[in-house]
Amino acid sequence: MRASRGDSSRRLHEQRKEFHYVLQLDGEDERLLSEYQDVLGQGAARFAEIYYDFLFDNPATAEVLYAYERRGGNIGDLVRAHLNRLLALLRPEAGEGDGDIGARHCLHGVKPVWVIGAYRLYLSHLQKLVAELPDLDGERRQALQATLAKRVFLDMGLMLQGYVDALGEDLAASRDAALGQEAELTRLLDNLPGSLWSVDPARGSVLHANAAAIRACGRDAAGPLPMLAGVAEPDQSALQAAWTHACAGEAAALEVDFCPRGSETAQRCRLLLRPSLRRRKVVRVDLWLEPVETGEAAEPTAGDSAPVMDERSRLYDRLDQAIRACRRESDRQAVLMLIELDPFELVDPISGGPADEALRREVTLRLQGSLRESDTLVQLGADRFAVLMPSVEHGRLAAERVAGKLLECCKEPVWLDGEEHYLAGAIGVALFPDHGADADTLFARAERAAERARRSDAGFLIYSPQTENQPMPELQLSGQLRTALERNEFELHYQPKVGMLDGSLVGVEALLRWNHPHDGVVPPSRFLHLAEQSGMMAPITNWVLVTALRQCREWQAQGLRLPVSVNVSARSFQTPRLLERVEWALNEAGVSGESLEIEITEETLMADLDYGAQVLTRLGDLGVRVAVDDFGTGYSSLAYLRRLPIDTLKIDKSFMQAAPDSRADAAIVRSIIELGHNLGCTVVAEGVETPRAWSLLAALGCDAVQGYHVSGPLPRAGFADWLNAGAWSPPQ
């Protein structure tokens, strides 16, 4: 639990006093800052460019920013807030306001070392400005540089202290939550009617005993078998044998005559032994004792569970081998899939085992037929399977393809004794090294993904922390995506692009919308990431391409040659079938490649430059133009950009929101326009919402714009009305 605002304020005040004392900040420092604040502030635009390069040239910091954006945040706003905080250090009253900057860094996963790098960069920038100031004697120049260093250290120290305080509060909150959960679990176990012990097999000591177990054997009953003294002598050897099985990782069950402490009458009881494994090593054995007449049908014996344990061990061995191989070849990945099926309960339970076995054999054959020879298929339970793909180049793409095939092969009914039985289930996927560095972590995360996929009716899900924390409405959307195409619930809206010279219409961008039958219009930010995780991105991309190009053909028939831009996600861009899809859509719509522009982000291009260059070249061979979307928020290098056949740079809208009033953002926009023209590219600005933004872009030589100042995205009929009404005319 976070400290109250009053407590935080008092603590910050004390910390600031201590920092002032240690750094020897005094009134002379304040006077120096007041005197030179305006002069030093004139370098803000230059530092803004340096600061943006620093953030996006480092893949680690860039990934944190992109993750923030994927959670719904605005990268431009976040970066500008950090930048403005640094620039504000020149004010005499700096450091007297908000003191929880370190706590916010902790919340967003920003490592202190990255922020220290930004402070170092800013201090170097300020010291260089001071060194260039004219009419400043050596002693005063040295004093000003010392003041600036103290000011930077003050803010950096407060940031680090806030970070440490936030970690401490989170740790305390986690500890309190864990203690509360432990107490709740203890109460729950004490309410169970049977006796339960958890035993450490290595030490032979009892880790926990519930209230019923303490009543039956006493609080001080010794491990590893606390109930042994109460078990009739003829059954003790069987109990010892079952314990040996449990310590070897095999579940066991047996019946014994047991006499509780303080009683003279023995009772027939069932004893279950369940091992808990970590890295295939038994770390705990749970013992459950209950009277036979209150229990259910007998559990499997140790021998019955051995085949499943053998299969799990085989899977872990293969997974460990695959992990070691991938570490030797850094460009390879391992894919683990857990398949949770619902089918076997549909077989008549009265008919017994043969029908079950026939169904399992049929399912196994079908699943195996969808895999490579090098893949491993194991059965982990009655309706649970695992698939290991040990060495693949593009793990996510391979997982999507194979999971789709596995689900498809389960759709066909199974015929048993002349009756149809339908299979259903879900698949969870985890990838090495993306989702874990060892077999246990990968297995646990594949399990969680499978559980979420089952609950959301999504078919399959690839593990991600975001998916794990999604509320159920989002997961329900994931399942409903699979039928949205069939029900014709998707729609394209079109946003115009106009040229800066004469205001003429030069193109449109096609933007996807989902007309959900219950939730109304769902924006792509809510469902496209779900489409990627559930394997629906490919069919949705196909639909968008062919629908947009058919609309383009319709415009051409009306005498309007209007190229259409389509956004392509990183996943779609990286799939080898993208070019095939584009060519198919062009042929299906009956238009040439000049009718289409593909928009991709900087981040997508930078992921694999060689592959990206090949794809862009082949798109160019088809006549398709390529635009780099959200330009300015990534970490591109000029050397890389020159290698790529790019036609258009699109300035990210976050810059346009502040550029008319921000010298830093205006400087960045000017740099992007000049860079684009030097590369021979057309430059388009997104998010143009005001006449002032239009005027600024015109003065800077931008080629075209799109945004609400021209028009927002319009449905097909609305766009036609907009055209016919002549609703747009450029500023005079």
XYZ file of C-alpha atoms in Angstrom:
732
model
C 0.000 0.000 0.000
C 1.397 3.382 -1.010
C 2.108 5.974 1.657
C -0.462 8.744 2.031
C 0.092 12.011 0.167
C 0.838 13.806 3.470
C 3.414 11.195 4.515
C 5.025 11.302 1.063
C 5.203 15.102 1.159
C 6.840 15.145 4.585
C 9.284 12.422 3.617
C 10.183 14.241 0.398
C 10.733 17.474 2.345
C 13.166 15.727 4.705
C 14.978 14.033 1.840
C 15.313 17.324 -0.027
C 16.791 19.026 3.065
C 19.334 16.239 3.378
C 20.291 16.430 -0.306
C 20.634 20.231 -0.083
C 22.958 19.799 2.879
C 25.109 17.086 1.287
C 25.323 18.838 -2.097
C 25.835 22.262 -0.426
C 23.111 23.949 -2.442
C 22.645 27.501 -1.190
C 21.311 30.923 -2.124
C 24.226 31.689 -4.439
C 23.281 28.669 -6.563
C 19.702 29.944 -6.822
C 20.941 33.402 -7.906
C 23.183 31.914 -10.599
C 20.316 29.818 -11.992
C 18.022 32.858 -12.083
C 20.625 34.905 -13.912
C 21.433 32.368 -16.638
C 18.139 30.463 -16.924
C 16.992 32.128 -20.151
C 20.394 31.870 -21.843
C 20.780 28.166 -21.084
C 17.155 27.474 -22.046
C 17.853 28.556 -25.605
C 19.530 25.201 -26.231
C 16.301 23.276 -25.530
C 15.584 22.434 -29.188
C 19.081 21.077 -29.735
C 18.887 18.957 -26.586
C 15.435 17.680 -27.581
C 16.899 16.025 -30.682
C 19.791 14.563 -28.654
C 17.371 13.266 -26.023
C 15.040 11.593 -28.543
C 18.017 9.889 -30.214
C 19.220 8.670 -26.812
C 15.849 7.082 -25.986
C 15.218 5.375 -29.295
C 18.793 4.360 -30.182
C 18.768 2.066 -27.144
C 16.554 -0.969 -27.901
C 15.957 -1.538 -24.173
C 14.515 1.927 -23.528
C 12.672 1.867 -26.846
C 10.986 -1.424 -25.896
C 9.757 0.064 -22.594
C 8.264 2.998 -24.503
C 6.583 0.728 -27.044
C 5.216 -1.451 -24.221
C 3.797 1.710 -22.632
C 2.122 2.523 -25.951
C 0.687 -0.999 -26.263
C -0.925 -0.518 -22.841
C -2.736 2.528 -24.244
C -0.240 5.269 -23.357
C 1.048 7.976 -25.686
C 4.801 7.753 -26.310
C 5.013 11.381 -27.410
C 3.355 12.653 -24.232
C 5.542 10.452 -22.020
C 8.804 11.453 -23.699
C 7.876 15.130 -23.661
C 7.032 14.924 -19.936
C 10.494 13.465 -19.221
C 12.137 16.040 -21.455
C 10.288 18.937 -19.840
C 11.331 17.687 -16.402
C 14.981 17.847 -17.414
C 14.585 21.281 -18.968
C 12.812 22.488 -15.805
C 15.952 21.861 -13.740
C 17.165 25.297 -14.849
C 14.423 26.979 -12.821
C 15.491 28.070 -9.313
C 12.481 26.364 -7.748
C 13.186 23.025 -9.516
C 12.865 20.000 -7.267
C 10.312 21.717 -5.051
C 7.266 20.158 -6.723
C 6.408 16.620 -7.663
C 8.724 14.201 -5.885
C 7.432 10.798 -6.995
C 9.142 10.696 -10.399
C 11.168 7.674 -9.258
C 7.976 5.886 -8.204
C 6.496 6.467 -11.669
C 9.668 5.114 -13.281
C 9.352 2.030 -11.085
C 5.707 1.608 -12.108
C 6.492 1.717 -15.852
C 9.568 -0.523 -15.625
C 12.069 2.236 -16.441
C 15.426 1.156 -15.025
C 17.345 3.757 -12.994
C 20.459 3.220 -15.101
C 18.612 4.489 -18.203
C 17.445 7.621 -16.411
C 20.942 8.246 -15.065
C 22.109 8.127 -18.686
C 19.621 10.882 -19.536
C 20.859 13.024 -16.632
C 24.464 12.504 -17.749
C 23.498 13.541 -21.262
C 21.757 16.686 -20.027
C 24.630 17.662 -17.747
C 27.079 17.322 -20.662
C 24.770 19.467 -22.785
C 24.592 22.183 -20.101
C 28.324 22.171 -19.472
C 28.964 22.607 -23.171
C 26.579 25.581 -23.271
C 28.330 27.155 -20.272
C 31.711 26.645 -21.923
C 30.440 28.553 -24.987
C 28.953 31.511 -23.055
C 30.775 34.760 -23.886
C 31.717 37.439 -21.342
C 32.012 35.007 -18.471
C 35.206 34.955 -16.399
C 36.770 31.667 -15.434
C 35.724 31.724 -11.771
C 32.077 32.515 -12.513
C 31.983 29.936 -15.341
C 33.297 27.317 -12.926
C 30.720 28.304 -10.293
C 27.856 28.039 -12.808
C 29.008 24.600 -13.945
C 29.202 23.449 -10.309
C 25.684 24.768 -9.647
C 24.301 22.910 -12.640
C 26.019 19.698 -11.553
C 24.534 20.037 -8.047
C 21.082 20.709 -9.490
C 21.246 17.621 -11.721
C 22.536 15.481 -8.854
C 19.718 16.743 -6.613
C 17.006 15.702 -9.027
C 18.738 12.419 -9.847
C 19.099 11.630 -6.152
C 15.435 12.341 -5.464
C 14.506 10.145 -8.431
C 16.628 7.238 -7.140
C 15.257 7.656 -3.618
C 11.706 7.608 -4.977
C 12.525 4.454 -6.925
C 13.895 2.737 -3.815
C 10.916 3.863 -1.712
C 8.478 2.528 -4.323
C 10.264 -0.838 -4.409
C 10.144 -0.983 -0.618
C 6.431 -0.237 -0.545
C 5.760 -2.842 -3.251
C 7.808 -5.404 -1.328
C 5.933 -4.667 1.894
C 2.591 -4.884 0.100
C 3.592 -8.200 -1.508
C 4.710 -9.560 1.852
C 1.444 -8.523 3.508
C -0.557 -10.060 0.660
C 1.426 -13.304 0.884
C 0.886 -13.496 4.647
C -2.820 -12.905 4.160
C -3.014 -15.602 1.497
C -1.091 -17.998 3.724
C -3.483 -17.405 6.606
C -6.483 -17.858 4.316
C -5.036 -21.068 2.896
C -4.382 -22.393 6.393
C -8.004 -21.718 7.364
C -9.176 -23.450 4.195
C -7.049 -26.555 4.823
C -8.153 -26.695 8.455
C -11.765 -26.878 7.301
C -11.142 -30.008 5.230
C -12.600 -33.183 6.799
C -9.610 -35.360 5.903
C -6.052 -35.295 7.255
C -3.482 -33.532 5.090
C 0.307 -33.385 5.485
C 2.899 -31.797 3.199
C 6.306 -33.403 3.576
C 9.814 -32.451 2.421
C 11.136 -35.773 1.047
C 14.785 -34.686 1.150
C 14.725 -33.873 4.876
C 11.867 -36.156 5.832
C 10.245 -33.290 7.739
C 6.616 -32.158 7.866
C 6.141 -28.783 6.193
C 2.481 -28.422 7.079
C -0.297 -30.363 8.779
C -3.947 -29.314 8.852
C -6.144 -29.409 11.946
C -7.539 -32.882 11.175
C -4.005 -34.283 10.764
C -2.915 -32.798 14.108
C -5.975 -34.321 15.812
C -5.255 -37.717 14.235
C -1.515 -37.943 14.959
C -0.543 -35.039 17.234
C 1.310 -31.833 16.530
C 4.752 -33.379 16.960
C 4.280 -36.449 14.752
C 7.571 -37.093 12.954
C 7.995 -37.278 9.195
C 8.238 -38.420 6.586
C 5.150 -40.574 7.370
C 3.466 -39.010 10.418
C 0.594 -41.508 10.318
C 2.888 -44.567 10.249
C 2.584 -45.283 13.964
C -1.212 -45.463 13.644
C -1.177 -47.799 10.616
C -1.679 -51.506 11.292
C 1.568 -53.439 11.013
C 0.456 -55.578 8.015
C -0.136 -52.374 6.000
C 3.094 -50.598 6.958
C 5.245 -52.281 4.281
C 2.728 -51.277 1.588
C 2.822 -47.706 2.916
C 6.632 -47.669 2.765
C 6.509 -48.929 -0.841
C 4.005 -46.218 -1.791
C 6.286 -43.601 -0.207
C 9.179 -44.870 -2.333
C 7.024 -44.470 -5.451
C 6.045 -40.922 -4.427
C 9.673 -39.943 -3.835
C 10.412 -41.192 -7.363
C 7.749 -38.833 -8.743
C 4.862 -41.288 -9.080
C 1.439 -40.731 -7.512
C 0.253 -43.595 -5.324
C -2.910 -44.714 -3.519
C -3.598 -47.509 -1.046
C -5.998 -48.568 1.718
C -4.789 -49.122 5.292
C -6.209 -49.824 8.738
C -5.545 -46.659 10.744
C -6.077 -45.951 14.435
C -6.084 -42.218 15.345
C -4.250 -40.995 18.445
C -6.359 -41.443 21.579
C -8.596 -44.089 19.987
C -8.556 -47.849 20.413
C -10.545 -48.612 17.264
C -8.924 -48.869 13.822
C -10.784 -47.683 10.730
C -10.295 -48.568 7.065
C -8.856 -45.467 5.383
C -7.658 -44.431 1.974
C -4.208 -42.805 1.781
C -3.208 -40.787 -1.291
C 0.385 -39.676 -1.987
C 0.882 -36.921 -4.544
C 4.391 -35.709 -5.439
C 5.100 -32.121 -6.528
C 7.966 -31.782 -9.008
C 10.269 -28.919 -9.941
C 12.787 -29.521 -12.725
C 11.739 -33.184 -12.592
C 12.844 -33.350 -8.940
C 10.329 -34.156 -6.213
C 10.325 -31.198 -3.819
C 7.190 -32.007 -1.836
C 4.854 -34.939 -1.216
C 1.267 -34.311 -0.108
C -0.376 -37.060 1.956
C -4.179 -37.267 2.237
C -5.887 -39.639 4.659
C -9.666 -40.175 4.782
C -12.085 -42.936 5.851
C -13.070 -45.180 2.938
C -16.805 -44.735 3.400
C -16.544 -40.918 2.971
C -14.311 -41.121 -0.046
C -15.074 -41.655 -3.696
C -14.044 -44.438 -6.054
C -10.510 -45.712 -5.601
C -7.767 -43.576 -7.122
C -5.259 -44.969 -9.590
C -2.448 -46.947 -8.049
C 1.194 -46.051 -8.393
C 1.539 -48.292 -11.401
C -1.380 -46.629 -13.208
C 0.241 -43.204 -13.116
C 3.695 -44.321 -14.142
C 3.111 -44.062 -17.922
C 1.989 -40.424 -17.544
C 5.043 -39.640 -15.417
C 7.254 -41.292 -18.047
C 5.679 -39.156 -20.763
C 6.162 -35.964 -18.760
C 9.809 -36.879 -18.140
C 10.279 -37.544 -21.852
C 8.786 -34.132 -22.673
C 11.051 -32.365 -20.167
C 14.115 -34.197 -21.505
C 13.292 -33.186 -25.089
C 12.511 -29.612 -24.007
C 15.832 -29.312 -22.155
C 17.634 -30.598 -25.265
C 15.772 -28.092 -27.449
C 16.675 -25.207 -25.110
C 20.363 -26.144 -25.185
C 20.277 -26.349 -28.995
C 18.601 -22.941 -29.295
C 21.238 -21.385 -27.055
C 23.881 -22.625 -29.486
C 21.945 -21.183 -32.451
C 20.659 -17.755 -31.436
C 18.312 -17.461 -34.440
C 16.315 -20.580 -33.511
C 13.366 -20.940 -31.131
C 11.567 -23.785 -29.383
C 7.764 -23.926 -29.302
C 5.845 -25.679 -26.516
C 2.094 -26.243 -26.939
C -0.293 -27.643 -24.353
C -3.535 -29.005 -25.802
C -6.512 -29.166 -23.428
C -9.359 -31.189 -24.971
C -12.942 -31.551 -23.738
C -13.894 -34.638 -25.703
C -13.563 -37.743 -23.588
C -16.412 -36.934 -21.227
C -18.739 -37.237 -24.245
C -18.064 -40.966 -24.452
C -20.654 -42.921 -22.474
C -18.935 -43.523 -19.107
C -21.006 -46.669 -18.532
C -19.473 -48.330 -21.592
C -16.087 -48.340 -19.894
C -12.539 -48.134 -21.128
C -12.481 -49.476 -24.726
C -14.357 -46.475 -26.153
C -12.094 -44.096 -24.264
C -9.002 -45.851 -25.585
C -10.292 -45.847 -29.165
C -10.958 -42.120 -28.947
C -7.511 -41.403 -27.508
C -5.854 -43.423 -30.266
C -7.804 -41.536 -32.937
C -6.952 -38.143 -31.415
C -3.280 -39.076 -31.113
C -3.121 -40.158 -34.762
C -4.780 -36.949 -35.933
C -2.504 -34.711 -33.883
C 0.615 -36.595 -34.971
C -0.415 -36.213 -38.604
C -0.228 -32.419 -38.291
C 3.370 -32.392 -37.009
C 6.866 -32.727 -38.412
C 8.924 -35.853 -37.812
C 11.213 -33.829 -35.549
C 8.320 -32.672 -33.336
C 7.394 -34.482 -30.127
C 3.807 -35.355 -29.141
C 3.143 -36.682 -25.643
C -0.047 -37.464 -23.753
C 0.004 -35.943 -20.276
C -3.432 -37.081 -19.134
C -6.749 -38.435 -20.292
C -7.540 -35.346 -22.362
C -4.262 -33.446 -22.243
C -1.449 -33.467 -24.796
C 1.770 -31.534 -25.322
C 3.619 -30.733 -28.533
C 7.260 -29.654 -28.708
C 8.649 -28.089 -31.879
C 12.365 -28.093 -31.068
C 14.004 -25.856 -33.668
C 12.118 -23.243 -35.673
C 13.230 -19.957 -37.173
C 10.079 -17.886 -36.607
C 8.478 -19.284 -33.474
C 5.255 -17.271 -33.464
C 4.520 -17.911 -37.108
C 5.203 -21.630 -36.722
C 3.027 -21.774 -33.611
C 0.133 -20.028 -35.351
C 0.357 -22.324 -38.370
C 0.619 -25.598 -36.447
C -1.948 -24.650 -33.780
C -4.387 -23.859 -36.559
C -3.778 -27.269 -38.131
C -4.176 -29.040 -34.785
C -7.486 -27.329 -34.096
C -8.649 -28.007 -37.639
C -7.958 -31.733 -37.373
C -10.111 -31.881 -34.233
C -13.144 -30.401 -35.970
C -13.945 -33.615 -37.846
C -16.167 -35.894 -35.720
C -14.910 -39.215 -34.380
C -17.164 -42.228 -35.085
C -17.369 -44.817 -32.309
C -19.896 -47.657 -32.404
C -21.872 -45.834 -35.087
C -22.113 -42.582 -33.101
C -20.526 -39.183 -33.735
C -18.332 -37.642 -31.028
C -17.126 -34.053 -31.468
C -13.888 -32.751 -30.026
C -13.312 -29.299 -28.612
C -10.565 -27.679 -26.647
C -7.890 -25.030 -26.472
C -4.150 -24.664 -27.039
C -1.689 -22.606 -25.014
C 1.705 -21.726 -26.498
C 4.992 -20.664 -24.904
C 8.206 -19.881 -26.789
C 11.849 -20.171 -25.823
C 13.495 -17.749 -25.194
C 10.644 -15.191 -25.321
C 8.584 -16.610 -22.453
C 11.055 -18.441 -20.264
C 14.615 -19.734 -19.987
C 13.840 -23.179 -18.562
C 11.397 -26.042 -18.989
C 9.402 -25.360 -15.813
C 8.725 -21.723 -16.701
C 7.752 -22.549 -20.279
C 5.441 -25.340 -19.143
C 3.732 -23.113 -16.550
C 3.214 -20.292 -19.038
C 1.881 -22.608 -21.730
C -0.575 -23.920 -19.113
C -1.754 -20.404 -18.276
C -2.154 -19.549 -21.959
C -4.204 -22.733 -22.506
C -6.434 -21.921 -19.553
C -7.069 -18.400 -20.839
C -7.709 -19.721 -24.346
C -10.286 -22.182 -23.012
C -12.067 -19.550 -20.935
C -12.171 -17.095 -23.835
C -13.112 -19.638 -26.533
C -10.158 -18.294 -28.508
C -8.946 -21.630 -29.947
C -5.337 -20.909 -29.050
C -3.356 -18.173 -27.367
C 0.342 -17.421 -27.288
C 1.445 -16.502 -23.780
C 2.080 -12.860 -22.964
C 2.001 -10.960 -19.665
C -0.580 -8.600 -21.201
C -2.882 -11.499 -22.125
C -2.470 -13.062 -18.685
C -3.685 -9.864 -17.029
C -6.519 -9.146 -19.459
C -10.010 -8.936 -18.003
C -12.483 -11.491 -19.260
C -14.345 -9.060 -21.593
C -11.144 -8.753 -23.636
C -10.739 -12.520 -23.726
C -14.342 -12.918 -24.814
C -13.623 -10.527 -27.688
C -10.754 -12.826 -28.638
C -13.133 -15.758 -29.022
C -15.715 -13.686 -30.916
C -13.091 -12.573 -33.444
C -13.217 -16.015 -35.012
C -16.782 -15.493 -36.204
C -16.630 -11.750 -36.909
C -15.416 -12.295 -40.479
C -18.074 -14.907 -41.181
C -20.774 -12.563 -39.896
C -19.501 -9.648 -41.976
C -18.977 -7.491 -38.875
C -15.812 -5.751 -40.102
C -15.885 -2.453 -41.972
C -13.281 -0.135 -43.481
C -13.240 3.609 -42.903
C -11.228 5.872 -45.193
C -9.244 8.954 -44.112
C -8.225 11.385 -46.863
C -4.679 12.607 -47.518
C -4.291 15.978 -49.239
C -1.309 17.674 -50.864
C 0.127 20.814 -49.282
C 0.702 22.717 -52.547
C -2.865 22.835 -53.867
C -4.954 20.908 -51.334
C -5.757 18.184 -53.852
C -6.760 14.705 -52.719
C -3.705 12.454 -53.143
C -4.785 9.230 -51.418
C -6.653 7.602 -48.524
C -5.746 5.400 -45.605
C -7.995 2.380 -44.965
C -8.714 1.928 -41.247
C -10.373 -1.166 -39.802
C -13.434 -1.040 -37.541
C -15.390 -3.889 -35.919
C -19.160 -3.399 -35.729
C -19.705 -5.634 -32.719
C -23.339 -6.813 -32.358
C -23.405 -5.916 -28.639
C -20.516 -3.505 -27.951
C -21.018 -1.239 -30.965
C -17.973 0.006 -32.905
C -14.808 -1.556 -31.446
C -11.570 0.300 -32.350
C -8.595 -1.715 -33.608
C -6.589 -0.880 -30.471
C -8.913 -3.232 -28.559
C -8.812 -6.246 -30.832
C -5.822 -6.309 -33.205
C -3.415 -7.538 -30.489
C -5.956 -10.265 -29.689
C -6.089 -11.188 -33.373
C -2.312 -11.646 -33.379
C -2.347 -13.785 -30.242
C -5.200 -15.999 -31.442
C -3.982 -16.522 -35.023
C -6.657 -14.390 -36.712
C -4.353 -11.692 -38.095
C -3.756 -13.443 -41.425
C -7.431 -13.797 -42.490
C -8.193 -10.266 -41.250
C -5.260 -8.871 -43.253
C -6.488 -10.713 -46.352
C -9.955 -9.218 -45.916
C -8.631 -5.673 -45.423
C -6.381 -5.857 -48.496
C -8.972 -7.172 -50.910
C -11.794 -4.970 -49.562
C -9.690 -1.801 -49.796
C -8.502 -2.642 -53.302
C -12.022 -3.432 -54.530
C -13.057 -0.010 -53.265
C -10.081 1.447 -55.130
C -11.273 -0.251 -58.336
C -14.754 1.210 -57.796
C -13.274 4.708 -57.493
C -11.261 4.159 -60.665
C -14.447 3.227 -62.517
C -15.807 6.622 -61.429
C -12.727 8.362 -62.867
C -11.013 8.868 -59.508
C -7.473 7.465 -59.330
C -7.009 7.300 -55.591
C -4.335 4.980 -54.132
C -5.245 3.359 -50.834
C -2.884 2.764 -47.881
C -3.187 -0.331 -45.686
C -1.403 -0.840 -42.355
C 0.408 -4.152 -42.007
C 1.277 -5.419 -38.532
C 4.733 -6.649 -37.569
C 3.446 -10.240 -37.490
C 1.929 -9.975 -40.979
C 5.050 -8.303 -42.374
C 7.295 -11.053 -41.056
C 5.244 -13.924 -42.461
C 6.687 -15.337 -45.688
C 3.199 -15.291 -47.243
C 2.743 -11.502 -47.151
C 3.828 -11.051 -50.763
C 1.581 -13.896 -51.835
C -1.357 -12.237 -50.042
C -0.674 -8.844 -51.630
C -0.400 -10.339 -55.116
C -3.586 -12.351 -54.576
C -5.493 -9.257 -53.389
C -4.333 -7.204 -56.393
C -5.441 -9.942 -58.783
C -8.707 -10.522 -56.930
C -9.579 -6.817 -57.052
C -8.345 -6.402 -60.633
C -6.055 -3.417 -59.982
C -2.352 -2.738 -60.452
C 0.232 -2.387 -57.696
C 0.221 1.420 -58.038
C -3.199 1.387 -56.380
C -1.761 0.152 -53.076
C 0.572 1.560 -50.423
C 1.694 -0.660 -47.547
C 2.325 1.103 -44.221
C 4.712 -0.443 -41.679
C 6.336 0.952 -38.542
C 10.000 1.734 -37.903
C 10.125 -0.924 -35.221
C 8.987 -3.581 -37.697
C 11.669 -2.615 -40.208
C 14.443 -2.508 -37.629
C 13.594 -6.022 -36.361
C 15.267 -7.670 -39.384
C 16.779 -5.278 -41.892
C 17.939 -7.861 -44.432
C 14.549 -9.563 -44.543
C 12.788 -6.186 -44.601
C 14.879 -5.005 -47.548
C 13.972 -8.143 -49.517
C 10.246 -7.738 -48.858
C 10.250 -4.021 -49.721
C 12.135 -4.689 -52.951
C 9.632 -7.344 -54.025
C 6.724 -5.069 -53.140
C 8.338 -2.420 -55.321
C 8.579 -4.951 -58.161
C 4.788 -5.297 -57.925
C 4.437 -1.514 -58.155
C 3.314 -1.251 -54.522
C 4.529 1.812 -52.604
C 5.884 1.535 -49.053
C 5.367 4.061 -46.246
C 7.079 4.089 -42.851
C 4.312 4.860 -40.335
C 4.729 6.674 -36.974
C 8.122 7.927 -38.087
C 10.134 9.678 -35.387
C 9.100 7.420 -32.503
C 11.400 4.537 -33.416
C 15.164 4.201 -33.413
C 16.053 4.162 -37.105
C 19.543 4.890 -38.318
C 20.258 6.932 -41.429
C 22.627 4.232 -42.630
C 19.808 1.686 -42.453
C 17.187 3.921 -44.042
C 19.379 4.519 -47.083
C 19.466 0.758 -47.682
C 15.687 0.411 -47.812
C 13.468 1.174 -50.835
C 11.020 3.463 -48.993
C 8.629 5.815 -50.776
C 6.971 7.732 -47.926
C 7.757 8.855 -44.389
C 4.737 9.562 -42.161
C 5.454 11.898 -39.242
C 3.928 10.506 -36.057
C 0.894 12.440 -34.872
C 2.322 12.877 -31.361
C 4.713 15.510 -32.740
C 1.920 17.394 -34.474
C -0.105 17.778 -31.287
C 2.573 19.992 -29.745
C 4.690 21.187 -32.708
C 2.881 24.535 -33.200
C 3.714 25.497 -29.585
C 6.879 23.495 -28.911
C 10.224 24.481 -30.346
C 11.566 21.005 -29.553
C 8.823 19.206 -31.481
C 8.952 21.719 -34.332
C 12.699 21.082 -34.624
C 12.090 17.344 -34.807
C 9.384 17.781 -37.479
C 11.728 19.976 -39.540
C 14.472 17.352 -39.250
C 12.151 14.552 -40.408
C 10.966 16.545 -43.429
C 14.544 17.358 -44.448
C 15.602 13.754 -43.889
C 12.724 12.430 -45.990
C 13.454 14.776 -48.886
C 17.171 13.922 -48.765
C 16.205 10.261 -49.079
C 13.908 11.029 -52.020
C 10.750 10.268 -50.042
C 7.362 11.943 -49.886
C 6.671 13.212 -46.352
C 3.144 12.994 -44.915
C 2.168 14.414 -41.518
C -0.480 12.580 -39.479
C -2.706 14.071 -36.796
C -3.047 17.547 -38.349
C -5.971 19.042 -36.446
C -5.588 22.843 -36.594
C -4.883 25.607 -39.151
C -1.741 26.467 -37.152
C -0.384 22.935 -37.647
C -1.189 23.189 -41.378
C 0.622 26.552 -41.654
C 3.677 25.239 -39.805
C 3.927 22.208 -42.095
C 3.495 24.360 -45.189
C 6.341 26.602 -44.011
C 8.548 23.571 -43.335
C 7.916 22.099 -46.820
C 5.832 19.025 -45.887
C 4.306 17.285 -48.944
C 0.930 16.059 -47.669
C -1.171 15.791 -44.521
C -4.009 13.807 -42.997
C -5.981 14.486 -39.855
C -9.197 15.959 -38.516
C -8.364 19.402 -39.930
C -9.018 17.779 -43.315
C -11.372 14.952 -42.268
C -11.592 12.106 -39.809
C -11.934 8.496 -41.000
C -15.218 8.055 -42.892
C -17.249 4.949 -43.731
C -17.655 4.139 -47.394
C -20.926 6.039 -47.830
C -19.727 8.961 -45.714
C -16.559 9.280 -47.784
C -18.630 9.414 -50.981
C -20.791 12.160 -49.458
C -17.662 14.054 -48.396
C -16.303 13.897 -51.934
C -19.563 14.957 -53.558
C -20.050 17.856 -51.131
C -16.582 19.255 -51.835
C -16.234 19.579 -48.083
C -12.498 20.277 -48.147
C -10.701 23.398 -49.205
C -7.154 24.270 -48.115
C -6.373 27.377 -46.028
C -5.652 30.488 -48.080
